[in-house]
Amino acid sequence: MVSMKDISARCQVSVATVSKALNNRGDISEETKERICRVAKELGYLPNSSARALKTNRTYNIGVLFVDKANCGLTHSYFSHVLDSFRRGAEAEGYDITFISQHAGKSILSYYEHSKYRGVDGVVIACVDFEDEAILELVEGEIPVVTIDYAFNNRTSILSDNVLGMQKVVQHVIDMGHRDIAYIYGESSMVTDNRLDGFYSTLKRNGVEVKEEYIRQGIYHDPVSAAQITDELLTLSNRPTCIIYPDDFSCFGGLNMIASKGLSVPDDISVVGYDGQNIAQVIEPKLTTYKQNTEELGRMAARKLIQLIEQPKHTLIERIVAQGDLIQGKSVRRL
C-alpha cells in the first residue's frame, strides 16, 4: 500500500508537506500542492480512513435512516429525489453515506446501536414512524440528527410546507369552479395532518361545504388502494367533480380506475396529484400537481447535519421550511 512516505520520497519533500498538500492546506505553494497530488494519484495513494478518524475524531460517514411503509425503498418517487440531493450535498463536503437498519450481520441492533456500530458522525431520518421507540432512542441520543418532514423540539428539521401546498392545490380547484371536491389522504403523520389542515381551511375560507363522504383515508404511494377508493367515490349518487390524491404515484391508480369505467380526465372528472414527479408531466393529460422542492429539502438536510457535526456549539436547532410550486396541468376542467 502506498504511503505518504513513498510520495515524499518521490517528490523529495517532507511527509509534513505531503500531508498539507493532500489536505488542501494553504501554507504551501499551489505548484507544490499540484505536483504532490499528481504524484499521489499516479502512485495510487488512498488515504487511510481509520487514521483519519483517529486524527479528526470523525469518520466522515453519515447514516441515512429511511423506512417507507410501502416497501418501495429507493424507488420511492418522492424520497428518492430528496435522498439523492442529500447524497450529493454530503459527498460535496467529503462525507460518505451508510444506510442504517436494525441488522449488523446476524445481530439485531436498535437504530441507535447500529449508528454507534457503524461509527457515523450523524444521521438523517426520513419516512419512518417517528413515534417508534427505536426512533425516539436515536433522536434522544448524543448523535447529531436531522429529520425530514417531521419536527422534534430538540432536533433540526427540514420540512416541506404541506399546509401551504395543499392550500394552493385546493384554491386552484375552487378557482376552476369545483365545489364537489374529494380528497384521498395518506396514513396518519405530521405531513397528513398539515395537508388536511390546508384542505379544510381552504374550503372554509371559500365558503365551500365539506362533504365528509368525499374525504377518504388511503395509503401513500399505493395506486392499488387509490384505485379502490376512486371506485367507491365514482359509485356515489352525487359523485365528486374533482379528486385530489395523496401523491402522483397513487394518482395513477385512480386514473386507471377512471379509464376502466369508460370515463375520461378531465371531461368527466378532474384529478390532482401531489409531489410533482417528472412522469406526471409526460402522461396525457398532463397532471395538475404540487411540486415539492426535493432538491432544496435534501441539500438543506445535508448542509445542516454537517454543520451540527463540525460546529455543534455554533449551530442552532431550527425548523427550515422549503416551499414548492403548483404545476397547472390539463387534468382539471373549468366548470
XYZ file of C-alpha atoms in Angstrom:
335
model
C 0.000 0.000 0.000
C 1.322 3.432 -0.966
C 2.066 5.715 1.991
C 2.732 9.435 2.364
C 6.382 8.490 2.967
C 6.510 6.990 -0.559
C 5.072 10.198 -2.015
C 7.523 12.367 -0.068
C 10.458 10.304 -1.387
C 9.260 10.639 -4.998
C 8.624 14.385 -4.653
C 11.687 14.999 -2.466
C 9.672 16.907 0.142
C 8.862 16.193 3.787
C 5.996 13.958 4.894
C 4.511 17.037 6.576
C 4.438 18.857 3.224
C 2.728 15.869 1.599
C 0.106 15.878 4.367
C -0.517 19.593 3.845
C -0.962 19.095 0.098
C -3.324 16.142 0.404
C -5.416 18.021 2.982
C -5.526 21.140 0.776
C -3.751 23.334 3.312
C -2.981 26.891 2.254
C 0.523 27.255 3.689
C 2.328 25.641 0.758
C 2.526 26.847 -2.858
C -0.105 25.806 -5.378
C 2.643 24.462 -7.635
C 3.935 22.152 -4.881
C 0.421 21.096 -3.939
C -0.475 20.208 -7.548
C 2.779 18.245 -8.045
C 2.263 16.210 -4.854
C -1.400 15.455 -5.665
C -0.427 14.404 -9.194
C 2.239 12.028 -7.927
C -0.142 10.638 -5.266
C -2.667 9.848 -7.982
C -0.020 8.254 -10.206
C 1.130 6.027 -7.332
C -2.454 5.059 -6.464
C -2.402 6.567 -2.998
C -5.581 6.233 -0.954
C -5.976 7.887 2.480
C -6.423 5.581 5.469
C -9.905 6.256 6.828
C -9.068 4.758 10.225
C -6.042 7.028 10.644
C -8.126 9.997 9.534
C -10.805 9.172 12.088
C -8.209 8.990 14.892
C -6.787 12.364 13.893
C -10.063 14.252 13.383
C -12.365 12.303 15.746
C -14.744 11.952 12.781
C -15.388 9.113 10.341
C -16.778 11.352 7.587
C -19.637 8.903 7.331
C -23.308 9.902 7.642
C -26.137 7.497 8.407
C -29.402 7.538 6.476
C -32.458 6.058 8.172
C -35.221 5.542 5.634
C -38.017 3.001 6.171
C -41.088 3.528 3.979
C -44.258 1.600 4.713
C -44.887 0.826 1.047
C -41.528 -1.039 0.867
C -40.569 0.939 -2.223
C -37.054 1.584 -0.998
C -35.017 3.901 -3.204
C -37.616 3.632 -5.988
C -39.903 5.860 -3.875
C -40.704 8.680 -6.303
C -40.531 11.457 -3.685
C -37.893 10.385 -1.175
C -35.515 9.033 -3.823
C -35.131 12.591 -5.134
C -34.735 14.015 -1.615
C -32.099 11.438 -0.664
C -30.223 11.834 -3.948
C -29.959 15.569 -3.290
C -28.835 14.791 0.268
C -26.189 12.367 -1.018
C -24.775 14.903 -3.451
C -24.662 17.570 -0.749
C -22.881 15.255 1.678
C -20.385 13.951 -0.877
C -19.503 17.505 -1.913
C -18.311 18.040 1.680
C -16.298 14.805 1.744
C -18.792 12.573 3.564
C -19.864 9.030 2.662
C -23.346 7.569 3.176
C -24.341 4.464 5.159
C -27.905 3.201 5.415
C -28.943 2.474 8.983
C -31.046 -0.602 9.740
C -31.601 -2.920 12.677
C -29.252 -5.570 11.331
C -25.475 -5.940 11.645
C -24.540 -9.309 10.205
C -26.719 -11.788 12.092
C -27.152 -9.479 15.077
C -30.278 -7.439 15.713
C -29.498 -3.913 16.858
C -31.551 -0.820 17.568
C -31.126 2.094 15.161
C -29.052 3.873 17.817
C -26.851 0.822 18.344
C -26.369 0.378 14.603
C -25.403 4.037 14.264
C -22.802 3.606 17.009
C -21.638 0.309 15.490
C -21.093 1.967 12.109
C -19.452 4.961 13.773
C -21.465 7.512 11.810
C -20.907 11.193 12.596
C -24.615 11.998 12.240
C -27.924 10.626 10.957
C -30.649 11.976 8.682
C -34.087 10.418 9.311
C -36.850 10.331 6.694
C -40.118 8.480 6.110
C -40.332 6.460 9.333
C -42.746 6.070 12.207
C -41.368 8.953 14.247
C -43.241 7.759 17.335
C -41.473 4.388 17.294
C -39.451 3.868 20.479
C -36.420 2.853 18.408
C -36.591 6.205 16.585
C -37.014 8.128 19.828
C -33.952 6.385 21.287
C -31.872 7.640 18.373
C -33.356 11.155 18.479
C -32.717 11.459 22.210
C -29.114 10.221 21.955
C -25.955 12.252 21.515
C -25.507 11.595 17.781
C -26.317 14.677 15.626
C -29.667 14.135 13.894
C -31.673 15.995 11.257
C -35.232 14.923 10.398
C -37.060 15.380 7.098
C -40.812 16.166 7.118
C -41.136 15.751 10.881
C -40.255 18.134 13.702
C -38.932 17.353 17.183
C -38.399 20.209 19.628
C -34.769 19.272 20.239
C -33.690 18.442 16.692
C -33.244 20.393 13.463
C -35.895 19.528 10.897
C -36.234 20.202 7.175
C -39.887 20.464 6.218
C -41.937 20.802 3.072
C -44.715 23.379 3.543
C -47.585 20.904 3.339
C -50.199 23.331 4.678
C -49.440 25.935 2.011
C -49.014 23.259 -0.646
C -52.485 21.831 -0.097
C -53.963 25.325 0.169
C -52.591 26.124 -3.286
C -53.971 22.866 -4.706
C -57.477 23.323 -3.277
C -57.623 27.028 -4.141
C -56.787 26.245 -7.759
C -59.521 23.588 -7.920
C -62.053 26.019 -6.424
C -60.959 28.773 -8.817
C -61.687 26.346 -11.665
C -65.305 26.244 -10.464
C -65.349 22.993 -8.479
C -67.336 22.628 -5.259
C -67.699 18.835 -5.011
C -64.078 18.090 -4.131
C -62.865 14.717 -2.861
C -59.565 14.183 -1.066
C -57.819 10.849 -0.578
C -55.242 11.428 2.163
C -52.421 9.194 3.416
C -51.646 7.454 6.694
C -51.615 9.380 9.960
C -48.495 11.559 10.180
C -47.392 15.149 10.606
C -47.455 15.522 6.809
C -51.022 14.215 6.600
C -52.232 16.411 9.461
C -50.770 19.507 7.799
C -52.314 18.691 4.430
C -55.727 18.064 5.994
C -55.405 21.426 7.741
C -54.682 23.074 4.398
C -57.586 21.249 2.742
C -60.244 22.085 5.328
C -59.085 25.673 5.904
C -59.209 26.474 2.188
C -62.728 25.066 1.804
C -63.867 27.102 4.812
C -62.217 30.301 3.584
C -64.049 29.967 0.270
C -67.392 29.021 1.798
C -67.349 25.549 0.232
C -69.312 22.850 2.052
C -67.251 19.989 3.489
C -68.771 16.686 2.356
C -67.330 14.011 4.617
C -68.236 11.191 2.205
C -65.651 12.704 -0.144
C -62.850 12.592 2.431
C -61.226 9.142 2.464
C -58.057 7.754 4.045
C -55.767 5.865 1.710
C -52.098 4.919 1.638
C -49.217 6.994 0.353
C -47.523 5.729 -2.790
C -50.093 2.968 -3.286
C -52.017 3.009 -6.590
C -53.991 -0.112 -5.604
C -55.736 1.482 -2.605
C -56.162 4.712 -4.590
C -57.926 2.794 -7.354
C -60.260 1.099 -4.859
C -61.215 4.378 -3.183
C -61.676 6.025 -6.587
C -64.113 3.253 -7.499
C -66.070 3.933 -4.290
C -66.193 7.681 -4.994
C -67.373 7.143 -8.566
C -70.301 4.984 -7.400
C -71.709 7.712 -5.135
C -75.074 9.063 -6.273
C -73.582 12.546 -6.240
C -70.009 11.811 -7.235
C -67.297 14.462 -6.874
C -66.234 16.566 -9.835
C -62.588 16.511 -8.734
C -60.442 14.049 -6.761
C -57.207 15.094 -5.037
C -54.761 12.227 -4.482
C -52.077 11.847 -1.762
C -49.269 11.697 -4.340
C -48.680 11.382 -8.071
C -47.901 7.663 -7.961
C -51.192 6.899 -6.171
C -52.973 9.103 -8.692
C -52.007 6.720 -11.490
C -54.137 4.057 -9.808
C -57.056 6.484 -9.807
C -56.511 7.320 -13.476
C -56.573 3.629 -14.391
C -59.836 3.096 -12.479
C -61.449 6.128 -14.119
C -60.467 4.832 -17.555
C -61.817 1.362 -16.733
C -65.220 2.957 -16.073
C -65.261 4.454 -19.564
C -64.728 7.958 -18.170
C -62.140 10.487 -19.265
C -59.992 13.084 -17.499
C -60.779 15.938 -17.335
C -64.005 15.868 -19.374
C -65.894 13.556 -16.996
C -63.912 14.081 -13.804
C -60.885 16.153 -12.779
C -57.904 14.837 -10.813
C -54.962 16.403 -8.969
C -51.767 14.757 -7.751
C -49.093 15.823 -5.265
C -45.259 15.830 -5.305
C -44.675 16.994 -8.889
C -42.826 13.958 -10.220
C -41.461 14.180 -13.778
C -43.619 11.323 -15.025
C -46.725 13.355 -14.153
C -45.807 15.775 -16.939
C -45.342 13.198 -19.710
C -48.697 11.433 -19.377
C -51.803 12.700 -21.168
C -53.408 14.800 -19.971
C -50.512 16.368 -18.084
C -51.242 16.133 -14.389
C -52.049 19.142 -12.258
C -49.917 18.620 -9.156
C -47.945 20.374 -6.426
C -44.197 20.060 -6.976
C -42.336 19.697 -3.703
C -38.829 21.155 -3.639
C -36.964 17.871 -3.195
C -33.653 19.425 -4.272
C -33.819 22.038 -1.508
C -35.011 19.546 1.108
C -32.071 17.199 0.521
C -29.489 19.965 0.127
C -30.508 21.735 3.333
C -30.651 18.453 5.278
C -27.044 17.704 4.285
C -25.884 21.239 4.998
C -27.475 21.473 8.448
C -26.377 17.996 9.523
C -22.754 18.681 8.550
C -22.897 21.994 10.433
C -24.129 20.124 13.508
C -21.270 17.632 13.135
C -18.499 20.146 12.525
C -19.722 23.153 14.545
C -22.015 21.734 17.262
C -21.660 24.735 19.590
C -22.353 27.292 16.875
C -25.272 25.662 15.026
C -28.839 26.490 16.039
C -31.586 23.885 16.345
C -34.197 25.115 13.872
C -37.046 24.273 11.544
C -36.383 25.043 7.902
C -39.328 25.093 5.504
C -38.940 24.533 1.748
C -41.759 25.788 -0.444
C -42.783 24.234 -3.726
C -44.892 25.292 -6.702
C -48.278 24.403 -8.161
C -47.984 22.886 -11.626
C -51.141 23.602 -13.602
C -51.508 20.704 -15.972
C -54.517 19.699 -18.042
C -56.225 17.311 -15.631
C -58.597 19.867 -14.055
C -61.507 21.121 -16.183
C -63.023 24.549 -15.691
C -66.720 24.208 -14.787
